[in-house]
Amino acid sequence: MNSHGQNEQQVVWAVVGTGIGPLLLAATRDGLVNVVFHATDAVRDRALDRLASRLGTEPVEAPASPLLAEAIRQVEAYFSGGRRGFELPLDWSLISGFNRQVLRELASGVPYGTVVGYGDLADRVGQPGAAQAVGVAMGSNPLPVVVPCHRVVESDGGIGGFGGGLETKRKLLALEGVLPEPLF
């Protein structure tokens, strides 16, 4: 508790090396709150500043924290091919409304090794014709990889966009057997 008798929000973070580069993982008492691609020092620092601003507390590096240990273990297992899904508590506080609804459906309804179209995902949440809005939701996903926005593709077979970059999306889809492994 702080000096005013209120529970302070705790945010812990760690950077994990993966087959797609370093990922920043951040967690609160409620669960994993943020995953950030390409977590070089500069990217990491900007992400931590944003988290501090949004959550009202300074994130603390704590890779051994019980709040992060299981997330790190599951992310490492996923990238080594030993895990096909994540069983982690998630803190959805960085996203709300339609975007949260779409991301929750994606997390629960699009399993490893499958893809879904933007329009199909819009239909699943009762918003036919909202494919572009689904694209916006994918772009605002605070929990990529764990909430698998890489599994959302264009209806014409195109790969679609991706906040982590198209090469990262291709690598994730190859890891899951949706695309062939890149030759180089």
GROMACS .gro file of C-alpha atoms in nm:
model
  184
    1MET     CA    1   0.000   0.000   0.000
    2ASN     CA    2   0.111   0.354  -0.060
    3SER     CA    3   0.106   0.636   0.196
    4HIS     CA    4  -0.262   0.699   0.113
    5GLY     CA    5  -0.367   0.343   0.199
    6GLN     CA    6  -0.426   0.244  -0.166
    7ASN     CA    7  -0.289  -0.063  -0.339
    8GLU     CA    8  -0.021   0.041  -0.581
    9GLN     CA    9  -0.014  -0.111  -0.926
   10GLN     CA   10   0.297  -0.323  -0.973
   11VAL     CA   11   0.442  -0.364  -1.322
   12VAL     CA   12   0.736  -0.595  -1.380
   13TRP     CA   13   0.917  -0.660  -1.705
   14ALA     CA   14   1.185  -0.868  -1.873
   15VAL     CA   15   1.330  -0.905  -2.221
   16VAL     CA   16   1.332  -1.258  -2.365
   17GLY     CA   17   1.534  -1.369  -2.666
   18THR     CA   18   1.325  -1.550  -2.929
   19GLY     CA   19   1.348  -1.671  -3.286
   20ILE     CA   20   1.196  -1.340  -3.398
   21GLY     CA   21   1.425  -1.123  -3.186
   22PRO     CA   22   1.396  -0.988  -2.835
   23LEU     CA   23   1.046  -0.956  -2.686
   24LEU     CA   24   0.964  -0.731  -2.393
   25LEU     CA   25   0.716  -0.899  -2.159
   26ALA     CA   26   0.543  -0.690  -1.892
   27ALA     CA   27   0.300  -0.807  -1.628
   28THR     CA   28   0.081  -0.671  -1.350
   29ARG     CA   29  -0.082  -0.857  -1.063
   30ASP     CA   30  -0.372  -0.928  -1.300
   31GLY     CA   31  -0.157  -1.094  -1.567
   32LEU     CA   32   0.055  -1.035  -1.872
   33VAL     CA   33  -0.021  -0.679  -1.987
   34ASN     CA   34   0.218  -0.611  -2.276
   35VAL     CA   35   0.439  -0.787  -2.530
   36VAL     CA   36   0.662  -0.568  -2.746
   37PHE     CA   37   0.850  -0.680  -3.058
   38HIS     CA   38   1.210  -0.593  -3.143
   39ALA     CA   39   1.288  -0.488  -2.785
   40THR     CA   40   1.622  -0.320  -2.844
   41ASP     CA   41   1.724  -0.071  -2.575
   42ALA     CA   42   1.552   0.222  -2.748
   43VAL     CA   43   1.229   0.030  -2.822
   44ARG     CA   44   1.226  -0.112  -2.470
   45ASP     CA   45   1.271   0.230  -2.311
   46ARG     CA   46   0.988   0.384  -2.517
   47ALA     CA   47   0.758   0.091  -2.431
   48LEU     CA   48   0.839   0.120  -2.060
   49ASP     CA   49   0.773   0.496  -2.068
   50ARG     CA   50   0.432   0.430  -2.233
   51LEU     CA   51   0.348   0.165  -1.972
   52ALA     CA   52   0.445   0.399  -1.688
   53SER     CA   53   0.223   0.669  -1.834
   54ARG     CA   54  -0.074   0.439  -1.900
   55LEU     CA   55  -0.058   0.238  -1.576
   56GLY     CA   56   0.058   0.512  -1.339
   57THR     CA   57   0.365   0.336  -1.204
   58GLU     CA   58   0.725   0.283  -1.306
   59PRO     CA   59   0.784  -0.068  -1.442
   60VAL     CA   60   1.057  -0.265  -1.263
   61GLU     CA   61   1.288  -0.513  -1.435
   62ALA     CA   62   1.222  -0.844  -1.260
   63PRO     CA   63   1.273  -1.151  -1.482
   64ALA     CA   64   1.254  -1.382  -1.179
   65SER     CA   65   0.924  -1.234  -1.060
   66PRO     CA   66   0.647  -1.491  -1.013
   67LEU     CA   67   0.431  -1.259  -1.225
   68LEU     CA   68   0.665  -1.313  -1.522
   69ALA     CA   69   0.829  -1.650  -1.468
   70GLU     CA   70   0.546  -1.857  -1.618
   71ALA     CA   71   0.501  -1.618  -1.912
   72ILE     CA   72   0.873  -1.640  -1.989
   73ARG     CA   73   0.863  -2.020  -1.964
   74GLN     CA   74   0.563  -2.045  -2.198
   75VAL     CA   75   0.706  -1.798  -2.454
   76GLU     CA   76   1.034  -1.990  -2.462
   77ALA     CA   77   0.846  -2.320  -2.502
   78TYR     CA   78   0.636  -2.175  -2.786
   79PHE     CA   79   0.943  -2.064  -2.981
   80SER     CA   80   1.119  -2.396  -2.925
   81GLY     CA   81   0.817  -2.583  -3.067
   82GLY     CA   82   0.713  -2.731  -2.735
   83ARG     CA   83   0.394  -2.528  -2.684
   84ARG     CA   84   0.104  -2.451  -2.917
   85GLY     CA   85  -0.096  -2.215  -2.699
   86PHE     CA   86  -0.066  -1.997  -2.395
   87GLU     CA   87  -0.234  -2.054  -2.063
   88LEU     CA   88  -0.164  -1.727  -1.889
   89PRO     CA   89  -0.372  -1.473  -1.704
   90LEU     CA   90  -0.400  -1.164  -1.922
   91ASP     CA   91  -0.443  -0.805  -1.807
   92TRP     CA   92  -0.665  -0.641  -2.071
   93SER     CA   93  -0.642  -0.293  -1.916
   94LEU     CA   94  -0.452  -0.141  -2.211
   95ILE     CA   95  -0.739  -0.207  -2.452
   96SER     CA   96  -1.116  -0.169  -2.442
   97GLY     CA   97  -1.439  -0.175  -2.639
   98PHE     CA   98  -1.454  -0.335  -2.984
   99ASN     CA   99  -1.077  -0.390  -2.995
  100ARG     CA  100  -1.086  -0.589  -2.671
  101GLN     CA  101  -1.385  -0.791  -2.793
  102VAL     CA  102  -1.204  -0.881  -3.117
  103LEU     CA  103  -0.879  -0.970  -2.941
  104ARG     CA  104  -1.056  -1.190  -2.687
  105GLU     CA  105  -1.227  -1.378  -2.971
  106LEU     CA  106  -0.894  -1.414  -3.149
  107ALA     CA  107  -0.726  -1.547  -2.834
  108SER     CA  108  -0.994  -1.806  -2.766
  109GLY     CA  109  -1.114  -1.894  -3.114
  110VAL     CA  110  -0.818  -1.911  -3.354
  111PRO     CA  111  -0.591  -2.198  -3.255
  112TYR     CA  112  -0.227  -2.263  -3.334
  113GLY     CA  113  -0.162  -2.351  -3.698
  114THR     CA  114  -0.478  -2.186  -3.832
  115VAL     CA  115  -0.560  -1.846  -3.977
  116VAL     CA  116  -0.872  -1.634  -4.000
  117GLY     CA  117  -0.966  -1.349  -4.232
  118TYR     CA  118  -1.025  -0.996  -4.103
  119GLY     CA  119  -1.386  -1.012  -4.224
  120ASP     CA  120  -1.442  -1.356  -4.072
  121LEU     CA  121  -1.322  -1.229  -3.736
  122ALA     CA  122  -1.558  -0.930  -3.768
  123ASP     CA  123  -1.844  -1.173  -3.832
  124ARG     CA  124  -1.749  -1.377  -3.525
  125VAL     CA  125  -1.795  -1.075  -3.299
  126GLY     CA  126  -2.126  -0.982  -3.458
  127GLN     CA  127  -1.996  -0.693  -3.667
  128PRO     CA  128  -2.017  -0.804  -4.032
  129GLY     CA  129  -1.850  -0.557  -4.261
  130ALA     CA  130  -1.607  -0.437  -3.994
  131ALA     CA  131  -1.295  -0.595  -4.146
  132GLN     CA  132  -1.106  -0.263  -4.143
  133ALA     CA  133  -1.195  -0.211  -3.777
  134VAL     CA  134  -1.059  -0.560  -3.706
  135GLY     CA  135  -0.736  -0.450  -3.875
  136VAL     CA  136  -0.721  -0.154  -3.638
  137ALA     CA  137  -0.777  -0.388  -3.344
  138MET     CA  138  -0.490  -0.608  -3.462
  139GLY     CA  139  -0.265  -0.301  -3.486
  140SER     CA  140  -0.350  -0.200  -3.130
  141ASN     CA  141  -0.296  -0.548  -2.980
  142PRO     CA  142  -0.089  -0.498  -2.663
  143LEU     CA  143  -0.023  -0.874  -2.638
  144PRO     CA  144   0.102  -0.995  -2.978
  145VAL     CA  145   0.217  -1.357  -3.008
  146VAL     CA  146   0.019  -1.451  -2.693
  147VAL     CA  147  -0.296  -1.301  -2.848
  148PRO     CA  148  -0.211  -1.424  -3.198
  149CYS     CA  149  -0.279  -1.133  -3.433
  150HIS     CA  150  -0.026  -1.292  -3.671
  151ARG     CA  151  -0.300  -1.548  -3.750
  152VAL     CA  152  -0.525  -1.285  -3.911
  153VAL     CA  153  -0.484  -1.265  -4.289
  154GLU     CA  154  -0.655  -1.114  -4.592
  155SER     CA  155  -0.950  -1.298  -4.745
  156ASP     CA  156  -0.778  -1.311  -5.085
  157GLY     CA  157  -0.489  -1.509  -4.940
  158GLY     CA  158  -0.261  -1.212  -4.878
  159ILE     CA  159  -0.067  -1.203  -4.555
  160GLY     CA  160  -0.203  -0.864  -4.446
  161GLY     CA  161  -0.023  -0.614  -4.229
  162PHE     CA  162   0.158  -0.665  -3.901
  163GLY     CA  163   0.288  -0.433  -3.632
  164GLY     CA  164   0.599  -0.647  -3.582
  165GLY     CA  165   0.680  -0.635  -3.955
  166LEU     CA  166   0.586  -0.876  -4.232
  167GLU     CA  167   0.904  -1.083  -4.192
  168THR     CA  168   0.814  -1.142  -3.827
  169LYS     CA  169   0.459  -1.241  -3.927
  170ARG     CA  170   0.595  -1.485  -4.185
  171LYS     CA  171   0.830  -1.639  -3.928
  172LEU     CA  172   0.547  -1.685  -3.676
  173LEU     CA  173   0.321  -1.843  -3.938
  174ALA     CA  174   0.610  -2.070  -4.047
  175LEU     CA  175   0.672  -2.169  -3.685
  176GLU     CA  176   0.307  -2.277  -3.668
  177GLY     CA  177   0.325  -2.465  -3.999
  178VAL     CA  178   0.093  -2.228  -4.188
  179LEU     CA  179   0.371  -2.111  -4.423
  180PRO     CA  180   0.688  -2.288  -4.532
  181GLU     CA  181   1.008  -2.200  -4.346
  182PRO     CA  182   1.195  -1.913  -4.515
  183LEU     CA  183   1.488  -2.038  -4.724
  184PHE     CA  184   1.723  -1.773  -4.582
   0.00000   0.00000   0.00000
